[in-house]
């Protein structure tokens, strides 16, 4: 699992590749929360996510909630097929975009 | 042990605990039949046993427990009210499950008796269960779905599922997505809402916890059982509500009220999912509040409910109140999680053995260090000795369990006896927090069982007799435990008719244990009842009176290096007092030398050491007691008792020991001081040797014998009686 963060002014783009699962949940949380703390806008690129589980989805929900609380912007920009499948199953597309 | 056998072993241990829990719950429900917690716990236990036995392929257990679980499920859903007859039936079922598990453990086929019992119980259970086979019809679906009599039914033809997975579900290796995917395969998910209200702020959020709940509407042709079974493995820890299509509107309200999230929020979700229409929801909420208001008419709260204000935003004060109440409830019900760990008993035993060896080895080092007289070494050795002492004490404590757990098992015993003997018996327990070694606890249960049965069966009189004698109608059996001078004392006390001295004396003579004209003290007389074949019962009841019990009780207690005695007052009751040593493995002792041999006396029985005074030395041969500060003290010369042949020492010392209130002096040659030793048993050959309870290996590698003080004392008493 790989996390790459790119900063462009006040916007952070976090690219997650590989398994977005419970095994990496702590790292995922940290990356997301740190980025939200440092920037005003957080974009998530999930196009290279090979596998995702409920723990992974929870990180997305956490990001949405935290961003709202901090009055910052957050959205999921791109999704791999795997990511889209679970996010659709959970009917979370609206929440995350 | 291969994995399957290991799993089976775990199942048997855990099922034992589940069965105990079931019994506790059932006995509790006898007095408080409406306790929902007890009912839930009962269901959970049965469900766990059913599930695990199924996984292990133990069919008889699974099949039978499944039927029991069905009944418990109805009781849990308030469709059947629990009563005395049902509890009686469930107790029998519980016992039968235990039998089935025992048979499965021994890999035995069902015995004829067990099979008969199985069908008999299933028949009785079925009489209580309504028809449940086949696919749900529309009518039975709505009947089954709620405790509240169906008023209006919802018009949806979809199942509504409310899933709230436990926090730990992800850590347990399960994922809600598998369940939901599976639902999608057995039907069509018409609507799904993921609920994440319980997710805390980022600081507190544990990414490995599960904070998601789901409200799902599912169109499916499968019946309730199939849908139920989807959640088999998470049922216990999670909250799963399944409402069949066309359920009573009130059932939906009932469910959303029981969920933690805001009622209005949930109501909205139901409406958007199509389970209810908006008007159905509003109407139902309003009716519910009305009903509650009527019930609480006297309550101050009730008058508040009278002020219903309907705003556009649809905010009913009482709904808001209910939502607030719910929030308060959810905040920190920080369940005190008892942090325990399960250990293999054998591993614990070998650990304690090693600790014992460590004790000896460090004592060695300490001795050698003293001889070499190197200051640094002496200090190191002594701090090591201190640490080893701490380890030893800690390891001893690990094996201690409170006796209260054993005592509470007797609630069932006394209850059953009460019924069988048609007496009104109360069991009182005190000193349950008294701790003793785990192995001792296991071995003392059977003797205690027998003593309690005895007290209830023979000791306590029937109600009329008691009333005639001016006693209370209820007889009391009391179990008491406490520590006393390094021993644990367990008492079985009853307030019945007490022991009949004349009858015992008569029987004693009849059996030849007592000769004509022989005088016996009270304790000796009562001691007769422990002789094999001795029973003064007029009738042999189902429980006792066959005369095979009490001697076995005494033997079992003595095997634990304990003693038992009886006290009684005719017409008032009897007390059986058992004394057991606190630890079986390592003891603190006082080492003495007699002749060329070393002996160890348990330290907690040592009162003092005195040098044998010159004046007494001369007279001592003609008497069997000495004068110690005005007290007559019987004594034993260990030298002659153990027939030491070596030359007599010039100085002799007396160690005064005490046990059960009696003092004896032991005349020895040398005093060596305090030691900590590991008790090694002597084996069968030496079991009959009087006065020795074990052996130990000293620092120098030689063997010292551990004195059995209680028996030495009784020996001294006998001697005194003879020469008196």
mmCIF file of C-alpha atoms in Angstrom, chain A residues 22-23 25-26 29 33 52-55 57-59 61-62 65-66 85-86 89-92 95, chain B residues 170 175-177 180-181 189 192 194 196-197 199 201-203 205-212 214:
data_model
loop_
_atom_site.group_PDB
_atom_site.id
_atom_site.type_symbol
_atom_site.label_atom_id
_atom_site.label_comp_id
_atom_site.label_asym_id
_atom_site.label_seq_id
_atom_site.Cartn_x
_atom_site.Cartn_y
_atom_site.Cartn_z
ATOM 1 C CA UNK A 22 -7.854 -2.543 7.891
ATOM 2 C CA UNK A 23 -4.221 -3.606 7.772
ATOM 3 C CA UNK A 25 -6.006 1.719 8.524
ATOM 4 C CA UNK A 26 -3.773 3.570 10.933
ATOM 5 C CA UNK A 29 -6.036 7.783 8.925
ATOM 6 C CA UNK A 33 -5.938 13.810 9.019
ATOM 7 C CA UNK A 52 -10.958 -1.792 -0.112
ATOM 8 C CA UNK A 53 -12.885 -2.879 2.940
ATOM 9 C CA UNK A 54 -15.154 -1.292 5.546
ATOM 10 C CA UNK A 55 -12.184 0.051 7.488
ATOM 11 C CA UNK A 57 -14.453 3.292 3.723
ATOM 12 C CA UNK A 58 -14.578 4.506 7.297
ATOM 13 C CA UNK A 59 -11.462 6.582 6.691
ATOM 14 C CA UNK A 61 -16.275 8.982 6.078
ATOM 15 C CA UNK A 62 -13.950 10.286 8.773
ATOM 16 C CA UNK A 65 -16.809 14.549 8.838
ATOM 17 C CA UNK A 66 -13.566 16.159 9.861
ATOM 18 C CA UNK A 85 -18.025 -0.969 -6.008
ATOM 19 C CA UNK A 86 -17.936 -0.687 -2.247
ATOM 20 C CA UNK A 89 -22.819 -0.700 -2.214
ATOM 21 C CA UNK A 90 -22.813 1.534 0.826
ATOM 22 C CA UNK A 91 -24.618 4.292 -1.113
ATOM 23 C CA UNK A 92 -21.908 6.736 -0.079
ATOM 24 C CA UNK A 95 -21.504 11.823 0.792
ATOM 25 C CA UNK B 170 -13.588 -5.863 12.087
ATOM 26 C CA UNK B 175 -16.624 -7.330 7.571
ATOM 27 C CA UNK B 176 -20.161 -5.943 7.131
ATOM 28 C CA UNK B 177 -19.591 -5.840 3.407
ATOM 29 C CA UNK B 180 -24.469 -7.043 2.738
ATOM 30 C CA UNK B 181 -23.086 -8.591 -0.429
ATOM 31 C CA UNK B 189 -31.512 -4.395 -1.937
ATOM 32 C CA UNK B 192 -29.601 1.050 1.981
ATOM 33 C CA UNK B 194 -25.120 3.626 6.042
ATOM 34 C CA UNK B 196 -22.107 6.639 10.890
ATOM 35 C CA UNK B 197 -23.479 8.758 13.700
ATOM 36 C CA UNK B 199 -18.135 7.718 14.721
ATOM 37 C CA UNK B 201 -13.926 12.815 16.309
ATOM 38 C CA UNK B 202 -10.612 12.041 14.672
ATOM 39 C CA UNK B 203 -8.761 12.010 17.964
ATOM 40 C CA UNK B 205 -11.621 7.385 16.269
ATOM 41 C CA UNK B 206 -9.948 4.003 16.197
ATOM 42 C CA UNK B 207 -9.584 3.042 12.537
ATOM 43 C CA UNK B 208 -9.839 -0.632 13.408
ATOM 44 C CA UNK B 209 -13.194 -0.247 15.104
ATOM 45 C CA UNK B 210 -16.465 -0.433 13.254
ATOM 46 C CA UNK B 211 -18.685 2.580 13.647
ATOM 47 C CA UNK B 212 -21.091 1.797 10.837
ATOM 48 C CA UNK B 214 -27.049 -0.008 8.214
#
